[in-house]
Amino acid sequence: MKKILNAPEAYTDDMLRGIYAAHGDRVKYVNGDLRCYCTAQKVPGKVAIITGGGTGHLPLFLGYVGEGLLDGCGVGGVFQSPSAEQIFEVTKAVEAGAGVLYLYGNYTGDIMNFDMAAELCELEDIDTRSIVGADDVNSGAPEVRRGVAGIFFMYKAAGAKAAQMGTLDEVLAAAQKAKDATRTVGFALTPCIIPEVGHPNFELKEDEMAMGMGIHGEPGIWTGPVRTSKELAAESLKTILDDMPVASGEEVALLINGLGATSVEELYILSGDVTAQLKEKGITVARTFVGEYATSMEMAGASISLCKLDDELKGWLDYPVNTPFYVQK
Amino acid sequence: MKKILNAPEAYTDDMLRGIYAAHGDRVKYVNGDLRCYCTAQKVPGKVAIITGGGTGHLPLFLGYVGEGLLDGCGVGGVFQSPSAEQIFEVTKAVEAGAGVLYLYGNYTGDIMNFDMAAELCELEDIDTRSIVGADDVNSGAPEVRRGVAGIFFMYKAAGAKAAQMGTLDEVLAAAQKAKDATRTVGFALTPCIIPEVGHPNFELKEDEMAMGMGIHGEPGIWTGPVRTSKELAAESLKTILDDMPVASGEEVALLINGLGATSVEELYILSGDVTAQLKEKGITVARTFVGEYATSMEMAGASISLCKLDDELKGWLDYPVNTPFYVQK
């Protein structure tokens, strides 16, 4: 295992110490627990949005806490859920009188802990709603789909609506609208290594890749020789558009997300191919996001997300944000 | 070789096509040559700053073209210099009546081509100055040092001064001031693969790393077992501070740069250790930058850059910038 760290068991907390040292003017932790990650700039009367999930996916999840986006994050160990208590402590710290939206990925452990946190909130009369990201088309039927990079569009929509002082129901509706309009397909070229495990979480032969693999190494729909960027673009778009039709003349936002080790150069090669193939179908890419938005440590690979746009969604995507990990003017 | 691409020989141009498709409202190419990369927002009367270098280091070099930073970039093939003609065409396109600063890394091919471009400019009465980044302490004596991630601080200083409508000499002086105040130490954990070569450019055994290795795989000062983050921080700081003393009570900006495959989680572990060790020496990290600023495709590893600060440098580092690859409010 080749990683820059001190001790595998200290990976998450050492990372958090580094983040607070770098960005302590903008984020803080509460309850004496590094993993209770909160904005330092609470806005009275604003709906608070809280996310959470395992470590190993930066900038997901905590990297989206900041102006115009989220207010707090429960931080789990590598690929592990934060506890209900941690989510509850974050909630109490960031709720600002207008209710709380829990917005996170569709994973069993996270659902259990966010639901328990919501019950604790009810006892303290904190109004919560929940919605899960579930954009990974190849992971199954809509209700069981995993949440991957497309959650970014949900964060953007809900974050903008909350910053515009929308009500809790309006913020939830914005997240739901982005969710309904978003689909993702991803593929891995190499595995990654969980620090405390010390060896790869699955194997891929030299020149082999896995289409549809999840960001924790969940099995994909096929494993085979590495395909070209154009082939990957074509297959991914077919999968997405079969599931969510987009007509000629319509507009989409495109997110090309790197899983960790894949170079930004390659992401732009893929982005160019996806954009050209959509253009051939008469679909315009009105907004393009390329980079690392939801990673899996040093996994090589990428995901392609489309969000079908209307003017309201465009406005939310264009809403300025400013976090220590992501800035948009 | 596991990369997302169509054909190795199309890597650079396919990448550029993707970038122009995504960001065509903000950047453009001139002379019918994708590799002549220019801002689409020319500011009359402003000193133009032009950089250039090989592909494979995104966001270096072209990613820093945009508001508050640079105006144009000559784009070479993977790890190759752009041609003098390409640099000259970029220069003619972006110069805005106040002269041109060439600001790039200290590599033989780049120097030759930028110098030839400067001669071509002289024939057309375009006033140019040149300065090279040479921050990599382990690569030799000051005059032969390679330019690596620390060039970011030179870009920031020169870019801010130019945006503030400084004269050509003032913009050069700002870059020089940042250069004099900046040192970098880097280390690689894995090699990377040049697409047209198809195999790694050097070898490192399992659990072996190379201290001082360059971003093109130039040999380092030692190769040995992977050390801990704290050990890497301590050795790197000793190397930097032996070369550029920083007294207790002084302030620095810290840039922790990922070379490509190393996760952002690890970069923050390293950042936390460097910050803590500087604190023990009485040195305050007043600004922290963590992420991928100068990569080597899918190489694993990181670099640590310090820039010794005064109020003027702080102001330049805080100056807002907005490029398709890097935004700072």
PDB file of N, CA, C and O in Angstrom, chain A residues 137-204:
ATOM      1  N   VAL A 137     -27.306   4.480 -12.471  1.00  0.00           N
ATOM      2  CA  VAL A 137     -28.264   3.693 -13.253  1.00  0.00           C
ATOM      3  C   VAL A 137     -27.931   2.208 -13.248  1.00  0.00           C
ATOM      4  O   VAL A 137     -28.811   1.354 -13.113  1.00  0.00           O
ATOM      5  N   ASN A 138     -26.641   1.884 -13.393  1.00  0.00           N
ATOM      6  CA  ASN A 138     -26.265   0.476 -13.506  1.00  0.00           C
ATOM      7  C   ASN A 138     -26.378  -0.301 -12.200  1.00  0.00           C
ATOM      8  O   ASN A 138     -26.181  -1.523 -12.186  1.00  0.00           O
ATOM      9  N   SER A 139     -26.690   0.374 -11.105  1.00  0.00           N
ATOM     10  CA  SER A 139     -26.725  -0.345  -9.824  1.00  0.00           C
ATOM     11  C   SER A 139     -28.090  -0.948  -9.517  1.00  0.00           C
ATOM     12  O   SER A 139     -28.251  -1.569  -8.467  1.00  0.00           O
ATOM     13  N   GLY A 140     -29.067  -0.782 -10.402  1.00  0.00           N
ATOM     14  CA  GLY A 140     -30.329  -1.475 -10.177  1.00  0.00           C
ATOM     15  C   GLY A 140     -31.551  -0.633 -10.497  1.00  0.00           C
ATOM     16  O   GLY A 140     -31.446   0.413 -11.147  1.00  0.00           O
ATOM     17  N   ALA A 141     -32.687  -1.085 -10.025  1.00  0.00           N
ATOM     18  CA  ALA A 141     -33.944  -0.364 -10.231  1.00  0.00           C
ATOM     19  C   ALA A 141     -33.885   0.958  -9.454  1.00  0.00           C
ATOM     20  O   ALA A 141     -33.132   1.076  -8.484  1.00  0.00           O
ATOM     21  N   PRO A 142     -34.657   1.959  -9.880  1.00  0.00           N
ATOM     22  CA  PRO A 142     -34.569   3.298  -9.284  1.00  0.00           C
ATOM     23  C   PRO A 142     -34.556   3.312  -7.756  1.00  0.00           C
ATOM     24  O   PRO A 142     -33.776   4.062  -7.155  1.00  0.00           O
ATOM     25  N   GLU A 143     -35.355   2.488  -7.102  1.00  0.00           N
ATOM     26  CA  GLU A 143     -35.475   2.593  -5.643  1.00  0.00           C
ATOM     27  C   GLU A 143     -34.264   2.025  -4.898  1.00  0.00           C
ATOM     28  O   GLU A 143     -34.043   2.350  -3.729  1.00  0.00           O
ATOM     29  N   VAL A 144     -33.481   1.176  -5.561  1.00  0.00           N
ATOM     30  CA  VAL A 144     -32.313   0.606  -4.867  1.00  0.00           C
ATOM     31  C   VAL A 144     -30.991   1.209  -5.355  1.00  0.00           C
ATOM     32  O   VAL A 144     -29.924   0.847  -4.877  1.00  0.00           O
ATOM     33  N   ARG A 145     -31.071   2.110  -6.296  1.00  0.00           N
ATOM     34  CA  ARG A 145     -29.833   2.652  -6.872  1.00  0.00           C
ATOM     35  C   ARG A 145     -28.960   3.341  -5.832  1.00  0.00           C
ATOM     36  O   ARG A 145     -29.437   4.065  -4.975  1.00  0.00           O
ATOM     37  N   ARG A 146     -27.651   3.180  -6.027  1.00  0.00           N
ATOM     38  CA  ARG A 146     -26.692   3.861  -5.169  1.00  0.00           C
ATOM     39  C   ARG A 146     -26.584   5.341  -5.548  1.00  0.00           C
ATOM     40  O   ARG A 146     -26.807   5.722  -6.699  1.00  0.00           O
ATOM     41  N   GLY A 147     -26.184   6.120  -4.579  1.00  0.00           N
ATOM     42  CA  GLY A 147     -25.910   7.529  -4.850  1.00  0.00           C
ATOM     43  C   GLY A 147     -24.447   7.705  -5.167  1.00  0.00           C
ATOM     44  O   GLY A 147     -23.585   7.214  -4.437  1.00  0.00           O
ATOM     45  N   VAL A 148     -24.159   8.382  -6.274  1.00  0.00           N
ATOM     46  CA  VAL A 148     -22.761   8.656  -6.645  1.00  0.00           C
ATOM     47  C   VAL A 148     -22.641  10.141  -7.001  1.00  0.00           C
ATOM     48  O   VAL A 148     -23.290  10.984  -6.387  1.00  0.00           O
ATOM     49  N   ALA A 149     -21.819  10.465  -7.987  1.00  0.00           N
ATOM     50  CA  ALA A 149     -21.456  11.873  -8.223  1.00  0.00           C
ATOM     51  C   ALA A 149     -22.628  12.792  -8.513  1.00  0.00           C
ATOM     52  O   ALA A 149     -22.546  13.996  -8.267  1.00  0.00           O
ATOM     53  N   GLY A 150     -23.722  12.240  -9.033  1.00  0.00           N
ATOM     54  CA  GLY A 150     -24.864  13.084  -9.370  1.00  0.00           C
ATOM     55  C   GLY A 150     -25.470  13.807  -8.184  1.00  0.00           C
ATOM     56  O   GLY A 150     -26.215  14.776  -8.350  1.00  0.00           O
ATOM     57  N   ILE A 151     -25.123  13.387  -6.973  1.00  0.00           N
ATOM     58  CA  ILE A 151     -25.605  14.095  -5.787  1.00  0.00           C
ATOM     59  C   ILE A 151     -25.151  15.556  -5.809  1.00  0.00           C
ATOM     60  O   ILE A 151     -25.777  16.419  -5.191  1.00  0.00           O
ATOM     61  N   PHE A 152     -24.072  15.823  -6.538  1.00  0.00           N
ATOM     62  CA  PHE A 152     -23.604  17.210  -6.683  1.00  0.00           C
ATOM     63  C   PHE A 152     -24.723  18.117  -7.189  1.00  0.00           C
ATOM     64  O   PHE A 152     -24.889  19.247  -6.704  1.00  0.00           O
ATOM     65  N   PHE A 153     -25.483  17.649  -8.161  1.00  0.00           N
ATOM     66  CA  PHE A 153     -26.571  18.482  -8.696  1.00  0.00           C
ATOM     67  C   PHE A 153     -27.671  18.679  -7.642  1.00  0.00           C
ATOM     68  O   PHE A 153     -28.298  19.744  -7.585  1.00  0.00           O
ATOM     69  N   MET A 154     -27.898  17.675  -6.813  1.00  0.00           N
ATOM     70  CA  MET A 154     -28.879  17.828  -5.724  1.00  0.00           C
ATOM     71  C   MET A 154     -28.370  18.851  -4.700  1.00  0.00           C
ATOM     72  O   MET A 154     -29.129  19.696  -4.224  1.00  0.00           O
ATOM     73  N   TYR A 155     -27.089  18.758  -4.355  1.00  0.00           N
ATOM     74  CA  TYR A 155     -26.506  19.743  -3.434  1.00  0.00           C
ATOM     75  C   TYR A 155     -26.670  21.160  -3.981  1.00  0.00           C
ATOM     76  O   TYR A 155     -27.009  22.093  -3.268  1.00  0.00           O
ATOM     77  N   LYS A 156     -26.360  21.301  -5.282  1.00  0.00           N
ATOM     78  CA  LYS A 156     -26.422  22.637  -5.889  1.00  0.00           C
ATOM     79  C   LYS A 156     -27.845  23.185  -5.849  1.00  0.00           C
ATOM     80  O   LYS A 156     -28.067  24.361  -5.528  1.00  0.00           O
ATOM     81  N   ALA A 157     -28.816  22.360  -6.211  1.00  0.00           N
ATOM     82  CA  ALA A 157     -30.207  22.825  -6.261  1.00  0.00           C
ATOM     83  C   ALA A 157     -30.711  23.172  -4.860  1.00  0.00           C
ATOM     84  O   ALA A 157     -31.225  24.274  -4.623  1.00  0.00           O
ATOM     85  N   ALA A 158     -30.530  22.241  -3.927  1.00  0.00           N
ATOM     86  CA  ALA A 158     -31.012  22.477  -2.560  1.00  0.00           C
ATOM     87  C   ALA A 158     -30.244  23.629  -1.909  1.00  0.00           C
ATOM     88  O   ALA A 158     -30.833  24.476  -1.224  1.00  0.00           O
ATOM     89  N   GLY A 159     -28.938  23.662  -2.139  1.00  0.00           N
ATOM     90  CA  GLY A 159     -28.105  24.713  -1.550  1.00  0.00           C
ATOM     91  C   GLY A 159     -28.521  26.092  -2.028  1.00  0.00           C
ATOM     92  O   GLY A 159     -28.585  27.051  -1.235  1.00  0.00           O
ATOM     93  N   ALA A 160     -28.808  26.222  -3.313  1.00  0.00           N
ATOM     94  CA  ALA A 160     -29.220  27.516  -3.853  1.00  0.00           C
ATOM     95  C   ALA A 160     -30.574  27.918  -3.285  1.00  0.00           C
ATOM     96  O   ALA A 160     -30.779  29.059  -2.859  1.00  0.00           O
ATOM     97  N   LYS A 161     -31.508  26.969  -3.252  1.00  0.00           N
ATOM     98  CA  LYS A 161     -32.864  27.276  -2.759  1.00  0.00           C
ATOM     99  C   LYS A 161     -32.806  27.680  -1.287  1.00  0.00           C
ATOM    100  O   LYS A 161     -33.516  28.600  -0.862  1.00  0.00           O
ATOM    101  N   ALA A 162     -31.980  27.003  -0.513  1.00  0.00           N
ATOM    102  CA  ALA A 162     -31.855  27.359   0.903  1.00  0.00           C
ATOM    103  C   ALA A 162     -31.209  28.735   1.054  1.00  0.00           C
ATOM    104  O   ALA A 162     -31.652  29.548   1.872  1.00  0.00           O
ATOM    105  N   ALA A 163     -30.177  29.006   0.259  1.00  0.00           N
ATOM    106  CA  ALA A 163     -29.508  30.311   0.334  1.00  0.00           C
ATOM    107  C   ALA A 163     -30.458  31.441  -0.056  1.00  0.00           C
ATOM    108  O   ALA A 163     -30.326  32.562   0.417  1.00  0.00           O
ATOM    109  N   GLN A 164     -31.428  31.102  -0.915  1.00  0.00           N
ATOM    110  CA  GLN A 164     -32.441  32.099  -1.301  1.00  0.00           C
ATOM    111  C   GLN A 164     -33.575  32.152  -0.273  1.00  0.00           C
ATOM    112  O   GLN A 164     -34.626  32.726  -0.542  1.00  0.00           O
ATOM    113  N   MET A 165     -33.357  31.515   0.865  1.00  0.00           N
ATOM    114  CA  MET A 165     -34.292  31.525   1.990  1.00  0.00           C
ATOM    115  C   MET A 165     -35.611  30.830   1.670  1.00  0.00           C
ATOM    116  O   MET A 165     -36.678  31.214   2.175  1.00  0.00           O
ATOM    117  N   GLY A 166     -35.520  29.776   0.866  1.00  0.00           N
ATOM    118  CA  GLY A 166     -36.696  28.936   0.630  1.00  0.00           C
ATOM    119  C   GLY A 166     -37.109  28.214   1.906  1.00  0.00           C
ATOM    120  O   GLY A 166     -36.307  28.057   2.839  1.00  0.00           O
ATOM    121  N   THR A 167     -38.356  27.750   1.937  1.00  0.00           N
ATOM    122  CA  THR A 167     -38.831  26.968   3.087  1.00  0.00           C
ATOM    123  C   THR A 167     -38.257  25.552   3.009  1.00  0.00           C
ATOM    124  O   THR A 167     -37.729  25.131   1.973  1.00  0.00           O
ATOM    125  N   LEU A 168     -38.424  24.812   4.098  1.00  0.00           N
ATOM    126  CA  LEU A 168     -37.926  23.436   4.119  1.00  0.00           C
ATOM    127  C   LEU A 168     -38.554  22.610   2.996  1.00  0.00           C
ATOM    128  O   LEU A 168     -37.853  21.857   2.301  1.00  0.00           O
ATOM    129  N   ASP A 169     -39.845  22.774   2.782  1.00  0.00           N
ATOM    130  CA  ASP A 169     -40.490  22.002   1.710  1.00  0.00           C
ATOM    131  C   ASP A 169     -39.981  22.432   0.334  1.00  0.00           C
ATOM    132  O   ASP A 169     -39.831  21.598  -0.566  1.00  0.00           O
ATOM    133  N   GLU A 170     -39.696  23.694   0.179  1.00  0.00           N
ATOM    134  CA  GLU A 170     -39.164  24.176  -1.106  1.00  0.00           C
ATOM    135  C   GLU A 170     -37.747  23.660  -1.350  1.00  0.00           C
ATOM    136  O   GLU A 170     -37.380  23.314  -2.486  1.00  0.00           O
ATOM    137  N   VAL A 171     -36.945  23.610  -0.303  1.00  0.00           N
ATOM    138  CA  VAL A 171     -35.571  23.099  -0.437  1.00  0.00           C
ATOM    139  C   VAL A 171     -35.598  21.607  -0.771  1.00  0.00           C
ATOM    140  O   VAL A 171     -34.863  21.132  -1.651  1.00  0.00           O
ATOM    141  N   LEU A 172     -36.482  20.888  -0.090  1.00  0.00           N
ATOM    142  CA  LEU A 172     -36.658  19.463  -0.404  1.00  0.00           C
ATOM    143  C   LEU A 172     -37.114  19.284  -1.857  1.00  0.00           C
ATOM    144  O   LEU A 172     -36.597  18.416  -2.581  1.00  0.00           O
ATOM    145  N   ALA A 173     -38.038  20.118  -2.292  1.00  0.00           N
ATOM    146  CA  ALA A 173     -38.550  20.003  -3.663  1.00  0.00           C
ATOM    147  C   ALA A 173     -37.446  20.299  -4.687  1.00  0.00           C
ATOM    148  O   ALA A 173     -37.390  19.666  -5.751  1.00  0.00           O
ATOM    149  N   ALA A 174     -36.572  21.230  -4.368  1.00  0.00           N
ATOM    150  CA  ALA A 174     -35.457  21.535  -5.276  1.00  0.00           C
ATOM    151  C   ALA A 174     -34.530  20.330  -5.394  1.00  0.00           C
ATOM    152  O   ALA A 174     -34.105  19.948  -6.495  1.00  0.00           O
ATOM    153  N   ALA A 175     -34.223  19.712  -4.252  1.00  0.00           N
ATOM    154  CA  ALA A 175     -33.373  18.515  -4.273  1.00  0.00           C
ATOM    155  C   ALA A 175     -34.056  17.397  -5.057  1.00  0.00           C
ATOM    156  O   ALA A 175     -33.415  16.694  -5.855  1.00  0.00           O
ATOM    157  N   GLN A 176     -35.367  17.237  -4.840  1.00  0.00           N
ATOM    158  CA  GLN A 176     -36.118  16.183  -5.546  1.00  0.00           C
ATOM    159  C   GLN A 176     -36.115  16.444  -7.053  1.00  0.00           C
ATOM    160  O   GLN A 176     -35.965  15.516  -7.860  1.00  0.00           O
ATOM    161  N   LYS A 177     -36.258  17.696  -7.426  1.00  0.00           N
ATOM    162  CA  LYS A 177     -36.279  18.035  -8.850  1.00  0.00           C
ATOM    163  C   LYS A 177     -34.938  17.703  -9.506  1.00  0.00           C
ATOM    164  O   LYS A 177     -34.890  17.123 -10.598  1.00  0.00           O
ATOM    165  N   ALA A 178     -33.855  18.035  -8.821  1.00  0.00           N
ATOM    166  CA  ALA A 178     -32.527  17.708  -9.359  1.00  0.00           C
ATOM    167  C   ALA A 178     -32.328  16.194  -9.407  1.00  0.00           C
ATOM    168  O   ALA A 178     -31.775  15.653 -10.373  1.00  0.00           O
ATOM    169  N   LYS A 179     -32.800  15.510  -8.376  1.00  0.00           N
ATOM    170  CA  LYS A 179     -32.688  14.045  -8.349  1.00  0.00           C
ATOM    171  C   LYS A 179     -33.421  13.430  -9.539  1.00  0.00           C
ATOM    172  O   LYS A 179     -32.873  12.575 -10.247  1.00  0.00           O
ATOM    173  N   ASP A 180     -34.657  13.880  -9.768  1.00  0.00           N
ATOM    174  CA  ASP A 180     -35.454  13.312 -10.859  1.00  0.00           C
ATOM    175  C   ASP A 180     -34.800  13.550 -12.222  1.00  0.00           C
ATOM    176  O   ASP A 180     -35.020  12.776 -13.153  1.00  0.00           O
ATOM    177  N   ALA A 181     -34.016  14.605 -12.330  1.00  0.00           N
ATOM    178  CA  ALA A 181     -33.442  14.998 -13.618  1.00  0.00           C
ATOM    179  C   ALA A 181     -32.034  14.456 -13.846  1.00  0.00           C
ATOM    180  O   ALA A 181     -31.424  14.729 -14.879  1.00  0.00           O
ATOM    181  N   THR A 182     -31.509  13.678 -12.883  1.00  0.00           N
ATOM    182  CA  THR A 182     -30.087  13.303 -12.928  1.00  0.00           C
ATOM    183  C   THR A 182     -29.877  11.792 -13.018  1.00  0.00           C
ATOM    184  O   THR A 182     -30.535  11.022 -12.308  1.00  0.00           O
ATOM    185  N   ARG A 183     -28.962  11.393 -13.870  1.00  0.00           N
ATOM    186  CA  ARG A 183     -28.554   9.987 -13.972  1.00  0.00           C
ATOM    187  C   ARG A 183     -27.031   9.929 -14.131  1.00  0.00           C
ATOM    188  O   ARG A 183     -26.433  10.808 -14.764  1.00  0.00           O
ATOM    189  N   THR A 184     -26.428   8.841 -13.626  1.00  0.00           N
ATOM    190  CA  THR A 184     -24.970   8.675 -13.681  1.00  0.00           C
ATOM    191  C   THR A 184     -24.609   7.262 -14.121  1.00  0.00           C
ATOM    192  O   THR A 184     -25.302   6.300 -13.761  1.00  0.00           O
ATOM    193  N   VAL A 185     -23.533   7.165 -14.881  1.00  0.00           N
ATOM    194  CA  VAL A 185     -22.897   5.872 -15.169  1.00  0.00           C
ATOM    195  C   VAL A 185     -21.410   6.014 -14.862  1.00  0.00           C
ATOM    196  O   VAL A 185     -20.784   7.004 -15.247  1.00  0.00           O
ATOM    197  N   GLY A 186     -20.851   5.030 -14.169  1.00  0.00           N
ATOM    198  CA  GLY A 186     -19.436   5.093 -13.821  1.00  0.00           C
ATOM    199  C   GLY A 186     -18.706   3.815 -14.183  1.00  0.00           C
ATOM    200  O   GLY A 186     -19.323   2.777 -14.422  1.00  0.00           O
ATOM    201  N   PHE A 187     -17.377   3.938 -14.255  1.00  0.00           N
ATOM    202  CA  PHE A 187     -16.565   2.756 -14.557  1.00  0.00           C
ATOM    203  C   PHE A 187     -15.199   2.904 -13.897  1.00  0.00           C
ATOM    204  O   PHE A 187     -14.663   3.998 -13.774  1.00  0.00           O
ATOM    205  N   ALA A 188     -14.671   1.772 -13.442  1.00  0.00           N
ATOM    206  CA  ALA A 188     -13.385   1.767 -12.732  1.00  0.00           C
ATOM    207  C   ALA A 188     -12.319   1.098 -13.594  1.00  0.00           C
ATOM    208  O   ALA A 188     -12.592   0.113 -14.287  1.00  0.00           O
ATOM    209  N   LEU A 189     -11.104   1.647 -13.536  1.00  0.00           N
ATOM    210  CA  LEU A 189      -9.968   1.043 -14.243  1.00  0.00           C
ATOM    211  C   LEU A 189      -9.005   0.349 -13.279  1.00  0.00           C
ATOM    212  O   LEU A 189      -8.257  -0.541 -13.688  1.00  0.00           O
ATOM    213  N   THR A 190      -9.008   0.797 -12.033  1.00  0.00           N
ATOM    214  CA  THR A 190      -8.194   0.139 -10.998  1.00  0.00           C
ATOM    215  C   THR A 190      -8.977   0.152  -9.692  1.00  0.00           C
ATOM    216  O   THR A 190      -9.888   0.956  -9.520  1.00  0.00           O
ATOM    217  N   PRO A 191      -8.614  -0.715  -8.754  1.00  0.00           N
ATOM    218  CA  PRO A 191      -9.232  -0.673  -7.429  1.00  0.00           C
ATOM    219  C   PRO A 191      -8.566   0.406  -6.574  1.00  0.00           C
ATOM    220  O   PRO A 191      -7.634   1.081  -7.012  1.00  0.00           O
ATOM    221  N   CYS A 192      -9.035   0.550  -5.344  1.00  0.00           N
ATOM    222  CA  CYS A 192      -8.332   1.380  -4.371  1.00  0.00           C
ATOM    223  C   CYS A 192      -8.116   0.550  -3.124  1.00  0.00           C
ATOM    224  O   CYS A 192      -8.585  -0.586  -3.029  1.00  0.00           O
ATOM    225  N   ILE A 193      -7.362   1.112  -2.193  1.00  0.00           N
ATOM    226  CA  ILE A 193      -7.000   0.368  -0.988  1.00  0.00           C
ATOM    227  C   ILE A 193      -7.530   1.088   0.242  1.00  0.00           C
ATOM    228  O   ILE A 193      -7.202   2.255   0.464  1.00  0.00           O
ATOM    229  N   ILE A 194      -8.339   0.390   1.032  1.00  0.00           N
ATOM    230  CA  ILE A 194      -8.781   0.936   2.316  1.00  0.00           C
ATOM    231  C   ILE A 194      -7.586   0.858   3.267  1.00  0.00           C
ATOM    232  O   ILE A 194      -6.999  -0.216   3.434  1.00  0.00           O
ATOM    233  N   PRO A 195      -7.184   2.000   3.870  1.00  0.00           N
ATOM    234  CA  PRO A 195      -5.935   2.009   4.651  1.00  0.00           C
ATOM    235  C   PRO A 195      -5.850   0.897   5.695  1.00  0.00           C
ATOM    236  O   PRO A 195      -4.807   0.250   5.813  1.00  0.00           O
ATOM    237  N   GLU A 196      -6.916   0.672   6.422  1.00  0.00           N
ATOM    238  CA  GLU A 196      -6.834  -0.343   7.483  1.00  0.00           C
ATOM    239  C   GLU A 196      -6.889  -1.769   6.957  1.00  0.00           C
ATOM    240  O   GLU A 196      -6.648  -2.708   7.702  1.00  0.00           O
ATOM    241  N   VAL A 197      -7.232  -1.938   5.685  1.00  0.00           N
ATOM    242  CA  VAL A 197      -7.229  -3.277   5.079  1.00  0.00           C
ATOM    243  C   VAL A 197      -5.852  -3.552   4.467  1.00  0.00           C
ATOM    244  O   VAL A 197      -5.271  -4.616   4.669  1.00  0.00           O
ATOM    245  N   GLY A 198      -5.342  -2.561   3.730  1.00  0.00           N
ATOM    246  CA  GLY A 198      -3.964  -2.652   3.262  1.00  0.00           C
ATOM    247  C   GLY A 198      -3.761  -3.327   1.919  1.00  0.00           C
ATOM    248  O   GLY A 198      -2.657  -3.346   1.386  1.00  0.00           O
ATOM    249  N   HIS A 199      -4.819  -3.897   1.355  1.00  0.00           N
ATOM    250  CA  HIS A 199      -4.721  -4.474   0.012  1.00  0.00           C
ATOM    251  C   HIS A 199      -5.963  -4.073  -0.781  1.00  0.00           C
ATOM    252  O   HIS A 199      -6.983  -3.681  -0.186  1.00  0.00           O
ATOM    253  N   PRO A 200      -5.921  -4.155  -2.114  1.00  0.00           N
ATOM    254  CA  PRO A 200      -7.040  -3.676  -2.934  1.00  0.00           C
ATOM    255  C   PRO A 200      -8.348  -4.366  -2.585  1.00  0.00           C
ATOM    256  O   PRO A 200      -8.354  -5.547  -2.218  1.00  0.00           O
ATOM    257  N   ASN A 201      -9.454  -3.614  -2.733  1.00  0.00           N
ATOM    258  CA  ASN A 201     -10.763  -4.164  -2.369  1.00  0.00           C
ATOM    259  C   ASN A 201     -11.359  -5.059  -3.466  1.00  0.00           C
ATOM    260  O   ASN A 201     -12.378  -5.683  -3.271  1.00  0.00           O
ATOM    261  N   PHE A 202     -10.708  -5.116  -4.615  1.00  0.00           N
ATOM    262  CA  PHE A 202     -11.093  -6.074  -5.661  1.00  0.00           C
ATOM    263  C   PHE A 202      -9.930  -6.114  -6.648  1.00  0.00           C
ATOM    264  O   PHE A 202      -8.963  -5.367  -6.493  1.00  0.00           O
ATOM    265  N   GLU A 203     -10.032  -6.987  -7.642  1.00  0.00           N
ATOM    266  CA  GLU A 203      -8.926  -7.080  -8.594  1.00  0.00           C
ATOM    267  C   GLU A 203      -9.383  -6.829 -10.013  1.00  0.00           C
ATOM    268  O   GLU A 203     -10.465  -7.241 -10.416  1.00  0.00           O
ATOM    269  N   LEU A 204      -8.555  -6.130 -10.771  1.00  0.00           N
ATOM    270  CA  LEU A 204      -8.761  -5.965 -12.203  1.00  0.00           C
ATOM    271  C   LEU A 204      -7.443  -6.293 -12.870  1.00  0.00           C
ATOM    272  O   LEU A 204      -6.389  -5.790 -12.455  1.00  0.00           O
TER     273      LEU A 204
END
